[in-house]
């Protein structure tokens, strides 16, 4: 089945230690998103890729970076995680912008910062 | 700017009964789309139902239907014959066809056996 896969599902890192979360998709969608979701809150968009074009939200901290080496993969790098970065990180895809196709979500990576 | 408001943080429904989750939105766009997503505990978010604003007919997917009131900017979700598996966080979302999807704060639905 076509899907959005996130690895790892659970990640524990130390305060200040860089961490990378990964997302892959078999849907061949050209738009990929990273969201941060804290407990019982709405997902907060961090950035998205439209093909290779990277789009950062204005309020995304500089601590967060992303890479998309090809259509299928997208990475979220947190350079110096703080305690406030503990959250669920959701990857999502959609076919394209301009037409409101729904988003397809991965299962998320729960990040713990110790 | 688009906004989405869900005023019910939590709802409960008896198994086999019907429940309605509320959502209001605001947008200056003439063309937009509305969604309900379901996020079960520790599981991924999935689309429940979508509605194109230009369509007057309310969307229906099996036991799930919406009441779309465009003038009132209201988009409620009705779940009929509620099942234990319907227990989840439900998010209302909108997009005008750009990249950005605006989510509400969610409604936690509990289904009582």
mmCIF file with all atom_site columns, C-alpha atoms in Angstrom:
data_model
loop_
_atom_site.group_PDB
_atom_site.id
_atom_site.type_symbol
_atom_site.label_atom_id
_atom_site.label_alt_id
_atom_site.label_comp_id
_atom_site.label_asym_id
_atom_site.label_entity_id
_atom_site.label_seq_id
_atom_site.pdbx_PDB_ins_code
_atom_site.Cartn_x
_atom_site.Cartn_y
_atom_site.Cartn_z
_atom_site.occupancy
_atom_site.B_iso_or_equiv
_atom_site.pdbx_formal_charge
_atom_site.auth_seq_id
_atom_site.auth_comp_id
_atom_site.auth_asym_id
_atom_site.auth_atom_id
_atom_site.pdbx_PDB_model_num
ATOM 1   C CA . UNK A 1 1   ? 0.000   0.000  0.000  1.00 0.00 ? 1   UNK A CA 1
ATOM 2   C CA . UNK A 1 2   ? 1.177   3.492  -0.771 1.00 0.00 ? 2   UNK A CA 1
ATOM 3   C CA . UNK A 1 3   ? 2.007   5.297  2.402  1.00 0.00 ? 3   UNK A CA 1
ATOM 4   C CA . UNK A 1 4   ? 3.949   7.825  4.428  1.00 0.00 ? 4   UNK A CA 1
ATOM 5   C CA . UNK A 1 5   ? 6.580   6.274  6.675  1.00 0.00 ? 5   UNK A CA 1
ATOM 6   C CA . UNK A 1 6   ? 8.368   7.947  9.540  1.00 0.00 ? 6   UNK A CA 1
ATOM 7   C CA . UNK A 1 7   ? 11.433  6.691  11.338 1.00 0.00 ? 7   UNK A CA 1
ATOM 8   C CA . UNK A 1 8   ? 12.036  6.291  14.126 1.00 0.00 ? 8   UNK A CA 1
ATOM 9   C CA . UNK A 1 9   ? 8.634   6.200  15.809 1.00 0.00 ? 9   UNK A CA 1
ATOM 10  C CA . UNK A 1 10  ? 10.191  7.196  19.115 1.00 0.00 ? 10  UNK A CA 1
ATOM 11  C CA . UNK A 1 11  ? 13.375  9.197  19.542 1.00 0.00 ? 11  UNK A CA 1
ATOM 12  C CA . UNK A 1 12  ? 15.097  10.188 22.740 1.00 0.00 ? 12  UNK A CA 1
ATOM 13  C CA . UNK A 1 13  ? 17.836  12.785 22.584 1.00 0.00 ? 13  UNK A CA 1
ATOM 14  C CA . UNK A 1 14  ? 19.785  14.822 25.062 1.00 0.00 ? 14  UNK A CA 1
ATOM 15  C CA . UNK A 1 15  ? 19.461  18.545 25.489 1.00 0.00 ? 15  UNK A CA 1
ATOM 16  C CA . UNK A 1 16  ? 21.581  20.186 22.804 1.00 0.00 ? 16  UNK A CA 1
ATOM 17  C CA . UNK A 1 17  ? 22.402  16.970 20.929 1.00 0.00 ? 17  UNK A CA 1
ATOM 18  C CA . UNK A 1 18  ? 21.484  17.152 17.218 1.00 0.00 ? 18  UNK A CA 1
ATOM 19  C CA . UNK A 1 19  ? 18.810  14.789 16.028 1.00 0.00 ? 19  UNK A CA 1
ATOM 20  C CA . UNK A 1 20  ? 17.422  13.865 12.613 1.00 0.00 ? 20  UNK A CA 1
ATOM 21  C CA . UNK A 1 21  ? 13.963  12.547 11.899 1.00 0.00 ? 21  UNK A CA 1
ATOM 22  C CA . UNK A 1 22  ? 13.149  10.954 8.585  1.00 0.00 ? 22  UNK A CA 1
ATOM 23  C CA . UNK A 1 23  ? 10.103  10.638 6.395  1.00 0.00 ? 23  UNK A CA 1
ATOM 24  C CA . UNK A 1 24  ? 9.600   8.673  3.215  1.00 0.00 ? 24  UNK A CA 1
ATOM 25  C CA . UNK A 1 25  ? 6.632   8.303  0.937  1.00 0.00 ? 25  UNK A CA 1
ATOM 26  C CA . UNK A 1 26  ? 5.563   5.911  -1.767 1.00 0.00 ? 26  UNK A CA 1
ATOM 27  C CA . UNK A 1 27  ? 2.719   8.131  -2.976 1.00 0.00 ? 27  UNK A CA 1
ATOM 28  C CA . UNK A 1 28  ? 4.897   10.109 -5.379 1.00 0.00 ? 28  UNK A CA 1
ATOM 29  C CA . UNK A 1 29  ? 3.408   13.324 -4.035 1.00 0.00 ? 29  UNK A CA 1
ATOM 30  C CA . UNK A 1 30  ? 5.349   16.455 -4.828 1.00 0.00 ? 30  UNK A CA 1
ATOM 31  C CA . UNK A 1 31  ? 4.489   18.352 -1.660 1.00 0.00 ? 31  UNK A CA 1
ATOM 32  C CA . UNK A 1 32  ? 5.878   17.287 1.713  1.00 0.00 ? 32  UNK A CA 1
ATOM 33  C CA . UNK A 1 33  ? 5.228   18.934 5.070  1.00 0.00 ? 33  UNK A CA 1
ATOM 34  C CA . UNK A 1 34  ? 6.664   18.825 8.563  1.00 0.00 ? 34  UNK A CA 1
ATOM 35  C CA . UNK A 1 35  ? 4.407   19.610 11.499 1.00 0.00 ? 35  UNK A CA 1
ATOM 36  C CA . UNK A 1 36  ? 5.092   19.856 15.204 1.00 0.00 ? 36  UNK A CA 1
ATOM 37  C CA . UNK A 1 37  ? 2.250   18.676 17.422 1.00 0.00 ? 37  UNK A CA 1
ATOM 38  C CA . UNK A 1 38  ? 2.270   19.090 21.174 1.00 0.00 ? 38  UNK A CA 1
ATOM 39  C CA . UNK A 1 39  ? -0.086  17.204 23.428 1.00 0.00 ? 39  UNK A CA 1
ATOM 40  C CA . UNK A 1 40  ? -3.770  17.782 22.604 1.00 0.00 ? 40  UNK A CA 1
ATOM 41  C CA . UNK A 1 41  ? -2.954  20.663 20.273 1.00 0.00 ? 41  UNK A CA 1
ATOM 42  C CA . UNK A 1 42  ? -3.402  21.252 16.590 1.00 0.00 ? 42  UNK A CA 1
ATOM 43  C CA . UNK A 1 43  ? -0.458  20.447 14.328 1.00 0.00 ? 43  UNK A CA 1
ATOM 44  C CA . UNK A 1 44  ? 1.777   23.447 13.756 1.00 0.00 ? 44  UNK A CA 1
ATOM 45  C CA . UNK A 1 45  ? 3.333   23.743 10.325 1.00 0.00 ? 45  UNK A CA 1
ATOM 46  C CA . UNK A 1 46  ? 7.106   24.106 10.412 1.00 0.00 ? 46  UNK A CA 1
ATOM 47  C CA . UNK A 1 47  ? 7.895   24.051 6.687  1.00 0.00 ? 47  UNK A CA 1
ATOM 48  C CA . UNK A 1 48  ? 7.002   22.410 3.442  1.00 0.00 ? 48  UNK A CA 1
ATOM 49  C CA . UNK A 1 49  ? 8.581   21.452 0.154  1.00 0.00 ? 49  UNK A CA 1
ATOM 50  C CA . UNK A 1 50  ? 6.886   21.971 -3.167 1.00 0.00 ? 50  UNK A CA 1
ATOM 51  C CA . UNK A 1 51  ? 9.061   19.731 -5.298 1.00 0.00 ? 51  UNK A CA 1
ATOM 52  C CA . UNK A 1 52  ? 12.542  20.965 -4.354 1.00 0.00 ? 52  UNK A CA 1
ATOM 53  C CA . UNK A 1 53  ? 11.415  24.417 -3.304 1.00 0.00 ? 53  UNK A CA 1
ATOM 54  C CA . UNK A 1 54  ? 11.765  24.850 0.428  1.00 0.00 ? 54  UNK A CA 1
ATOM 55  C CA . UNK A 1 55  ? 9.275   27.075 2.270  1.00 0.00 ? 55  UNK A CA 1
ATOM 56  C CA . UNK A 1 56  ? 9.849   28.013 5.864  1.00 0.00 ? 56  UNK A CA 1
ATOM 57  C CA . UNK A 1 57  ? 7.083   29.310 8.120  1.00 0.00 ? 57  UNK A CA 1
ATOM 58  C CA . UNK A 1 58  ? 7.923   32.704 9.567  1.00 0.00 ? 58  UNK A CA 1
ATOM 59  C CA . UNK A 1 59  ? 7.740   31.495 13.171 1.00 0.00 ? 59  UNK A CA 1
ATOM 60  C CA . UNK A 1 60  ? 9.738   28.290 12.722 1.00 0.00 ? 60  UNK A CA 1
ATOM 61  C CA . UNK A 1 61  ? 12.825  28.512 14.960 1.00 0.00 ? 61  UNK A CA 1
ATOM 62  C CA . UNK A 1 62  ? 16.220  28.584 13.262 1.00 0.00 ? 62  UNK A CA 1
ATOM 63  C CA . UNK A 1 63  ? 17.033  25.465 15.239 1.00 0.00 ? 63  UNK A CA 1
ATOM 64  C CA . UNK A 1 64  ? 14.900  23.492 12.786 1.00 0.00 ? 64  UNK A CA 1
ATOM 65  C CA . UNK A 1 65  ? 16.196  22.640 9.337  1.00 0.00 ? 65  UNK A CA 1
ATOM 66  C CA . UNK A 1 66  ? 15.018  20.321 6.607  1.00 0.00 ? 66  UNK A CA 1
ATOM 67  C CA . UNK A 1 67  ? 16.390  18.472 3.619  1.00 0.00 ? 67  UNK A CA 1
ATOM 68  C CA . UNK A 1 68  ? 14.665  16.790 0.729  1.00 0.00 ? 68  UNK A CA 1
ATOM 69  C CA . UNK A 1 69  ? 17.245  14.894 -1.326 1.00 0.00 ? 69  UNK A CA 1
ATOM 70  C CA . UNK A 1 70  ? 14.632  13.393 -3.669 1.00 0.00 ? 70  UNK A CA 1
ATOM 71  C CA . UNK A 1 71  ? 10.868  13.104 -4.154 1.00 0.00 ? 71  UNK A CA 1
ATOM 72  C CA . UNK A 1 72  ? 10.525  10.217 -1.735 1.00 0.00 ? 72  UNK A CA 1
ATOM 73  C CA . UNK A 1 73  ? 12.524  11.367 1.282  1.00 0.00 ? 73  UNK A CA 1
ATOM 74  C CA . UNK A 1 74  ? 12.447  14.331 3.593  1.00 0.00 ? 74  UNK A CA 1
ATOM 75  C CA . UNK A 1 75  ? 14.437  14.928 6.791  1.00 0.00 ? 75  UNK A CA 1
ATOM 76  C CA . UNK A 1 76  ? 13.908  17.152 9.787  1.00 0.00 ? 76  UNK A CA 1
ATOM 77  C CA . UNK A 1 77  ? 17.095  18.221 11.557 1.00 0.00 ? 77  UNK A CA 1
ATOM 78  C CA . UNK A 1 78  ? 16.963  19.773 14.995 1.00 0.00 ? 78  UNK A CA 1
ATOM 79  C CA . UNK A 1 79  ? 20.381  21.257 15.571 1.00 0.00 ? 79  UNK A CA 1
ATOM 80  C CA . UNK A 1 80  ? 20.277  21.865 19.312 1.00 0.00 ? 80  UNK A CA 1
ATOM 81  C CA . UNK A 1 81  ? 17.113  20.431 20.831 1.00 0.00 ? 81  UNK A CA 1
ATOM 82  C CA . UNK A 1 82  ? 15.710  22.158 23.869 1.00 0.00 ? 82  UNK A CA 1
ATOM 83  C CA . UNK A 1 83  ? 13.206  20.808 26.351 1.00 0.00 ? 83  UNK A CA 1
ATOM 84  C CA . UNK A 1 84  ? 10.506  22.791 24.571 1.00 0.00 ? 84  UNK A CA 1
ATOM 85  C CA . UNK A 1 85  ? 11.105  20.823 21.377 1.00 0.00 ? 85  UNK A CA 1
ATOM 86  C CA . UNK A 1 86  ? 9.732   17.641 22.895 1.00 0.00 ? 86  UNK A CA 1
ATOM 87  C CA . UNK A 1 87  ? 6.686   16.878 20.765 1.00 0.00 ? 87  UNK A CA 1
ATOM 88  C CA . UNK A 1 88  ? 5.230   14.640 18.111 1.00 0.00 ? 88  UNK A CA 1
ATOM 89  C CA . UNK A 1 89  ? 6.600   15.434 14.666 1.00 0.00 ? 89  UNK A CA 1
ATOM 90  C CA . UNK A 1 90  ? 4.295   14.661 11.790 1.00 0.00 ? 90  UNK A CA 1
ATOM 91  C CA . UNK A 1 91  ? 5.245   14.321 8.162  1.00 0.00 ? 91  UNK A CA 1
ATOM 92  C CA . UNK A 1 92  ? 2.532   14.761 5.570  1.00 0.00 ? 92  UNK A CA 1
ATOM 93  C CA . UNK A 1 93  ? 2.274   14.779 1.807  1.00 0.00 ? 93  UNK A CA 1
ATOM 94  C CA . UNK A 1 94  ? -0.154  16.031 -0.766 1.00 0.00 ? 94  UNK A CA 1
ATOM 95  C CA . UNK A 1 95  ? -0.288  15.818 -4.516 1.00 0.00 ? 95  UNK A CA 1
ATOM 96  C CA . UNK A 1 96  ? 0.204   19.470 -5.257 1.00 0.00 ? 96  UNK A CA 1
ATOM 97  C CA . UNK A 1 97  ? -0.886  22.924 -4.324 1.00 0.00 ? 97  UNK A CA 1
ATOM 98  C CA . UNK A 1 98  ? -3.378  24.869 -6.345 1.00 0.00 ? 98  UNK A CA 1
ATOM 99  C CA . UNK A 1 99  ? -5.932  22.125 -5.993 1.00 0.00 ? 99  UNK A CA 1
ATOM 100 C CA . UNK A 1 100 ? -6.961  21.205 -2.494 1.00 0.00 ? 100 UNK A CA 1
ATOM 101 C CA . UNK A 1 101 ? -6.044  17.585 -2.354 1.00 0.00 ? 101 UNK A CA 1
ATOM 102 C CA . UNK A 1 102 ? -6.097  16.169 1.108  1.00 0.00 ? 102 UNK A CA 1
ATOM 103 C CA . UNK A 1 103 ? -2.950  15.568 3.079  1.00 0.00 ? 103 UNK A CA 1
ATOM 104 C CA . UNK A 1 104 ? -1.697  12.105 3.910  1.00 0.00 ? 104 UNK A CA 1
ATOM 105 C CA . UNK A 1 105 ? 0.026   11.803 7.250  1.00 0.00 ? 105 UNK A CA 1
ATOM 106 C CA . UNK A 1 106 ? 2.693   9.522  8.596  1.00 0.00 ? 106 UNK A CA 1
ATOM 107 C CA . UNK A 1 107 ? 2.364   7.953  12.056 1.00 0.00 ? 107 UNK A CA 1
ATOM 108 C CA . UNK A 1 108 ? 4.647   10.548 13.591 1.00 0.00 ? 108 UNK A CA 1
ATOM 109 C CA . UNK A 1 109 ? 7.881   10.501 15.564 1.00 0.00 ? 109 UNK A CA 1
ATOM 110 C CA . UNK A 1 110 ? 7.586   11.225 19.258 1.00 0.00 ? 110 UNK A CA 1
ATOM 111 C CA . UNK A 1 111 ? 10.654  13.156 20.357 1.00 0.00 ? 111 UNK A CA 1
ATOM 112 C CA . UNK A 1 112 ? 11.734  13.193 23.988 1.00 0.00 ? 112 UNK A CA 1
ATOM 113 C CA . UNK A 1 113 ? 14.466  15.576 25.130 1.00 0.00 ? 113 UNK A CA 1
ATOM 114 C CA . UNK A 1 114 ? 16.247  14.710 28.361 1.00 0.00 ? 114 UNK A CA 1
ATOM 115 C CA . UNK B 2 1   ? -6.243  35.163 7.179  1.00 0.00 ? 1   UNK B CA 1
ATOM 116 C CA . UNK B 2 2   ? -8.020  31.870 7.551  1.00 0.00 ? 2   UNK B CA 1
ATOM 117 C CA . UNK B 2 3   ? -9.073  30.648 10.981 1.00 0.00 ? 3   UNK B CA 1
ATOM 118 C CA . UNK B 2 4   ? -10.717 27.448 12.145 1.00 0.00 ? 4   UNK B CA 1
ATOM 119 C CA . UNK B 2 5   ? -12.443 27.178 15.510 1.00 0.00 ? 5   UNK B CA 1
ATOM 120 C CA . UNK B 2 6   ? -13.563 24.066 17.328 1.00 0.00 ? 6   UNK B CA 1
ATOM 121 C CA . UNK B 2 7   ? -15.383 25.091 20.477 1.00 0.00 ? 7   UNK B CA 1
ATOM 122 C CA . UNK B 2 8   ? -15.825 21.618 21.973 1.00 0.00 ? 8   UNK B CA 1
ATOM 123 C CA . UNK B 2 9   ? -12.581 20.344 23.540 1.00 0.00 ? 9   UNK B CA 1
ATOM 124 C CA . UNK B 2 10  ? -14.236 17.061 24.444 1.00 0.00 ? 10  UNK B CA 1
ATOM 125 C CA . UNK B 2 11  ? -17.429 15.192 23.586 1.00 0.00 ? 11  UNK B CA 1
ATOM 126 C CA . UNK B 2 12  ? -18.899 11.881 24.689 1.00 0.00 ? 12  UNK B CA 1
ATOM 127 C CA . UNK B 2 13  ? -21.356 9.628  22.908 1.00 0.00 ? 13  UNK B CA 1
ATOM 128 C CA . UNK B 2 14  ? -22.946 6.328  23.754 1.00 0.00 ? 14  UNK B CA 1
ATOM 129 C CA . UNK B 2 15  ? -22.140 3.482  21.417 1.00 0.00 ? 15  UNK B CA 1
ATOM 130 C CA . UNK B 2 16  ? -24.656 3.270  18.518 1.00 0.00 ? 16  UNK B CA 1
ATOM 131 C CA . UNK B 2 17  ? -25.821 6.847  19.141 1.00 0.00 ? 17  UNK B CA 1
ATOM 132 C CA . UNK B 2 18  ? -25.251 9.926  16.993 1.00 0.00 ? 18  UNK B CA 1
ATOM 133 C CA . UNK B 2 19  ? -22.927 12.795 17.808 1.00 0.00 ? 19  UNK B CA 1
ATOM 134 C CA . UNK B 2 20  ? -22.202 16.099 16.109 1.00 0.00 ? 20  UNK B CA 1
ATOM 135 C CA . UNK B 2 21  ? -18.866 17.884 16.319 1.00 0.00 ? 21  UNK B CA 1
ATOM 136 C CA . UNK B 2 22  ? -18.856 21.619 15.630 1.00 0.00 ? 22  UNK B CA 1
ATOM 137 C CA . UNK B 2 23  ? -16.482 23.664 13.544 1.00 0.00 ? 23  UNK B CA 1
ATOM 138 C CA . UNK B 2 24  ? -16.614 27.256 12.397 1.00 0.00 ? 24  UNK B CA 1
ATOM 139 C CA . UNK B 2 25  ? -14.192 28.921 10.081 1.00 0.00 ? 25  UNK B CA 1
ATOM 140 C CA . UNK B 2 26  ? -13.402 32.266 8.620  1.00 0.00 ? 26  UNK B CA 1
ATOM 141 C CA . UNK B 2 27  ? -11.848 33.012 5.274  1.00 0.00 ? 27  UNK B CA 1
ATOM 142 C CA . UNK B 2 28  ? -11.808 35.790 2.722  1.00 0.00 ? 28  UNK B CA 1
ATOM 143 C CA . UNK B 2 29  ? -11.259 33.328 -0.097 1.00 0.00 ? 29  UNK B CA 1
ATOM 144 C CA . UNK B 2 30  ? -14.108 32.493 -2.437 1.00 0.00 ? 30  UNK B CA 1
ATOM 145 C CA . UNK B 2 31  ? -12.675 29.090 -3.219 1.00 0.00 ? 31  UNK B CA 1
ATOM 146 C CA . UNK B 2 32  ? -11.772 26.866 -0.318 1.00 0.00 ? 32  UNK B CA 1
ATOM 147 C CA . UNK B 2 33  ? -11.979 23.334 0.972  1.00 0.00 ? 33  UNK B CA 1
ATOM 148 C CA . UNK B 2 34  ? -12.848 21.889 4.328  1.00 0.00 ? 34  UNK B CA 1
ATOM 149 C CA . UNK B 2 35  ? -11.779 18.637 5.929  1.00 0.00 ? 35  UNK B CA 1
ATOM 150 C CA . UNK B 2 36  ? -12.325 16.544 8.996  1.00 0.00 ? 36  UNK B CA 1
ATOM 151 C CA . UNK B 2 37  ? -9.359  14.477 10.132 1.00 0.00 ? 37  UNK B CA 1
ATOM 152 C CA . UNK B 2 38  ? -9.357  11.744 12.764 1.00 0.00 ? 38  UNK B CA 1
ATOM 153 C CA . UNK B 2 39  ? -6.348  11.059 14.971 1.00 0.00 ? 39  UNK B CA 1
ATOM 154 C CA . UNK B 2 40  ? -6.776  7.944  17.148 1.00 0.00 ? 40  UNK B CA 1
ATOM 155 C CA . UNK B 2 41  ? -4.559  7.641  20.217 1.00 0.00 ? 41  UNK B CA 1
ATOM 156 C CA . UNK B 2 42  ? -0.987  6.869  19.149 1.00 0.00 ? 42  UNK B CA 1
ATOM 157 C CA . UNK B 2 43  ? -2.066  6.361  15.558 1.00 0.00 ? 43  UNK B CA 1
ATOM 158 C CA . UNK B 2 44  ? -1.761  8.422  12.450 1.00 0.00 ? 44  UNK B CA 1
ATOM 159 C CA . UNK B 2 45  ? -4.096  11.122 11.317 1.00 0.00 ? 45  UNK B CA 1
ATOM 160 C CA . UNK B 2 46  ? -6.453  10.088 8.555  1.00 0.00 ? 46  UNK B CA 1
ATOM 161 C CA . UNK B 2 47  ? -8.953  11.944 6.449  1.00 0.00 ? 47  UNK B CA 1
ATOM 162 C CA . UNK B 2 48  ? -12.582 11.364 7.397  1.00 0.00 ? 48  UNK B CA 1
ATOM 163 C CA . UNK B 2 49  ? -14.380 13.580 4.928  1.00 0.00 ? 49  UNK B CA 1
ATOM 164 C CA . UNK B 2 50  ? -13.845 16.605 2.702  1.00 0.00 ? 50  UNK B CA 1
ATOM 165 C CA . UNK B 2 51  ? -16.122 19.317 1.357  1.00 0.00 ? 51  UNK B CA 1
ATOM 166 C CA . UNK B 2 52  ? -15.561 21.696 -1.523 1.00 0.00 ? 52  UNK B CA 1
ATOM 167 C CA . UNK B 2 53  ? -17.018 25.111 -0.717 1.00 0.00 ? 53  UNK B CA 1
ATOM 168 C CA . UNK B 2 54  ? -18.514 25.501 -4.183 1.00 0.00 ? 54  UNK B CA 1
ATOM 169 C CA . UNK B 2 55  ? -20.626 22.395 -3.707 1.00 0.00 ? 55  UNK B CA 1
ATOM 170 C CA . UNK B 2 56  ? -23.965 22.930 -2.026 1.00 0.00 ? 56  UNK B CA 1
ATOM 171 C CA . UNK B 2 57  ? -24.522 19.262 -1.353 1.00 0.00 ? 57  UNK B CA 1
ATOM 172 C CA . UNK B 2 58  ? -23.239 18.043 1.978  1.00 0.00 ? 58  UNK B CA 1
ATOM 173 C CA . UNK B 2 59  ? -20.534 15.388 1.775  1.00 0.00 ? 59  UNK B CA 1
ATOM 174 C CA . UNK B 2 60  ? -21.245 11.914 3.132  1.00 0.00 ? 60  UNK B CA 1
ATOM 175 C CA . UNK B 2 61  ? -18.950 8.960  3.775  1.00 0.00 ? 61  UNK B CA 1
ATOM 176 C CA . UNK B 2 62  ? -20.774 5.970  5.209  1.00 0.00 ? 62  UNK B CA 1
ATOM 177 C CA . UNK B 2 63  ? -21.611 6.849  8.837  1.00 0.00 ? 63  UNK B CA 1
ATOM 178 C CA . UNK B 2 64  ? -19.961 10.268 8.567  1.00 0.00 ? 64  UNK B CA 1
ATOM 179 C CA . UNK B 2 65  ? -21.690 13.299 7.123  1.00 0.00 ? 65  UNK B CA 1
ATOM 180 C CA . UNK B 2 66  ? -21.242 17.033 7.292  1.00 0.00 ? 66  UNK B CA 1
ATOM 181 C CA . UNK B 2 67  ? -23.622 19.922 7.684  1.00 0.00 ? 67  UNK B CA 1
ATOM 182 C CA . UNK B 2 68  ? -22.023 22.675 5.621  1.00 0.00 ? 68  UNK B CA 1
ATOM 183 C CA . UNK B 2 69  ? -23.604 26.085 6.163  1.00 0.00 ? 69  UNK B CA 1
ATOM 184 C CA . UNK B 2 70  ? -21.638 28.418 3.926  1.00 0.00 ? 70  UNK B CA 1
ATOM 185 C CA . UNK B 2 71  ? -23.307 31.665 4.937  1.00 0.00 ? 71  UNK B CA 1
ATOM 186 C CA . UNK B 2 72  ? -22.803 30.882 8.608  1.00 0.00 ? 72  UNK B CA 1
ATOM 187 C CA . UNK B 2 73  ? -19.278 29.544 7.946  1.00 0.00 ? 73  UNK B CA 1
ATOM 188 C CA . UNK B 2 74  ? -20.101 26.395 9.810  1.00 0.00 ? 74  UNK B CA 1
ATOM 189 C CA . UNK B 2 75  ? -18.905 22.875 9.034  1.00 0.00 ? 75  UNK B CA 1
ATOM 190 C CA . UNK B 2 76  ? -20.100 20.288 11.548 1.00 0.00 ? 76  UNK B CA 1
ATOM 191 C CA . UNK B 2 77  ? -19.419 16.560 11.454 1.00 0.00 ? 77  UNK B CA 1
ATOM 192 C CA . UNK B 2 78  ? -22.140 14.065 12.276 1.00 0.00 ? 78  UNK B CA 1
ATOM 193 C CA . UNK B 2 79  ? -21.190 10.542 13.248 1.00 0.00 ? 79  UNK B CA 1
ATOM 194 C CA . UNK B 2 80  ? -24.075 8.103  13.166 1.00 0.00 ? 80  UNK B CA 1
ATOM 195 C CA . UNK B 2 81  ? -24.179 4.699  14.865 1.00 0.00 ? 81  UNK B CA 1
ATOM 196 C CA . UNK B 2 82  ? -21.036 5.544  16.843 1.00 0.00 ? 82  UNK B CA 1
ATOM 197 C CA . UNK B 2 83  ? -18.567 2.730  17.340 1.00 0.00 ? 83  UNK B CA 1
ATOM 198 C CA . UNK B 2 84  ? -15.782 2.237  19.872 1.00 0.00 ? 84  UNK B CA 1
ATOM 199 C CA . UNK B 2 85  ? -13.288 2.667  17.059 1.00 0.00 ? 85  UNK B CA 1
ATOM 200 C CA . UNK B 2 86  ? -14.537 6.210  16.487 1.00 0.00 ? 86  UNK B CA 1
ATOM 201 C CA . UNK B 2 87  ? -12.868 7.327  19.707 1.00 0.00 ? 87  UNK B CA 1
ATOM 202 C CA . UNK B 2 88  ? -10.184 9.777  18.647 1.00 0.00 ? 88  UNK B CA 1
ATOM 203 C CA . UNK B 2 89  ? -9.180  13.392 18.364 1.00 0.00 ? 89  UNK B CA 1
ATOM 204 C CA . UNK B 2 90  ? -11.023 15.050 15.485 1.00 0.00 ? 90  UNK B CA 1
ATOM 205 C CA . UNK B 2 91  ? -9.552  18.036 13.723 1.00 0.00 ? 91  UNK B CA 1
ATOM 206 C CA . UNK B 2 92  ? -11.381 20.362 11.399 1.00 0.00 ? 92  UNK B CA 1
ATOM 207 C CA . UNK B 2 93  ? -9.155  21.928 8.741  1.00 0.00 ? 93  UNK B CA 1
ATOM 208 C CA . UNK B 2 94  ? -9.411  24.267 5.799  1.00 0.00 ? 94  UNK B CA 1
ATOM 209 C CA . UNK B 2 95  ? -7.323  25.265 2.841  1.00 0.00 ? 95  UNK B CA 1
ATOM 210 C CA . UNK B 2 96  ? -7.806  27.685 -0.008 1.00 0.00 ? 96  UNK B CA 1
ATOM 211 C CA . UNK B 2 97  ? -5.770  25.534 -2.351 1.00 0.00 ? 97  UNK B CA 1
ATOM 212 C CA . UNK B 2 98  ? -2.424  26.976 -1.416 1.00 0.00 ? 98  UNK B CA 1
ATOM 213 C CA . UNK B 2 99  ? 0.049   24.874 0.511  1.00 0.00 ? 99  UNK B CA 1
ATOM 214 C CA . UNK B 2 100 ? -1.265  25.824 3.906  1.00 0.00 ? 100 UNK B CA 1
ATOM 215 C CA . UNK B 2 101 ? -3.866  23.841 5.810  1.00 0.00 ? 101 UNK B CA 1
ATOM 216 C CA . UNK B 2 102 ? -5.323  25.562 8.861  1.00 0.00 ? 102 UNK B CA 1
ATOM 217 C CA . UNK B 2 103 ? -6.296  23.218 11.679 1.00 0.00 ? 103 UNK B CA 1
ATOM 218 C CA . UNK B 2 104 ? -8.660  23.757 14.569 1.00 0.00 ? 104 UNK B CA 1
ATOM 219 C CA . UNK B 2 105 ? -7.635  22.856 18.107 1.00 0.00 ? 105 UNK B CA 1
ATOM 220 C CA . UNK B 2 106 ? -9.434  19.529 17.966 1.00 0.00 ? 106 UNK B CA 1
ATOM 221 C CA . UNK B 2 107 ? -12.286 17.766 19.734 1.00 0.00 ? 107 UNK B CA 1
ATOM 222 C CA . UNK B 2 108 ? -11.591 14.639 21.723 1.00 0.00 ? 108 UNK B CA 1
ATOM 223 C CA . UNK B 2 109 ? -14.419 12.155 21.192 1.00 0.00 ? 109 UNK B CA 1
ATOM 224 C CA . UNK B 2 110 ? -15.052 9.468  23.763 1.00 0.00 ? 110 UNK B CA 1
ATOM 225 C CA . UNK B 2 111 ? -17.334 6.568  22.902 1.00 0.00 ? 111 UNK B CA 1
ATOM 226 C CA . UNK B 2 112 ? -19.001 4.903  25.861 1.00 0.00 ? 112 UNK B CA 1
ATOM 227 C CA . UNK B 2 113 ? -19.827 1.211  25.740 1.00 0.00 ? 113 UNK B CA 1
#
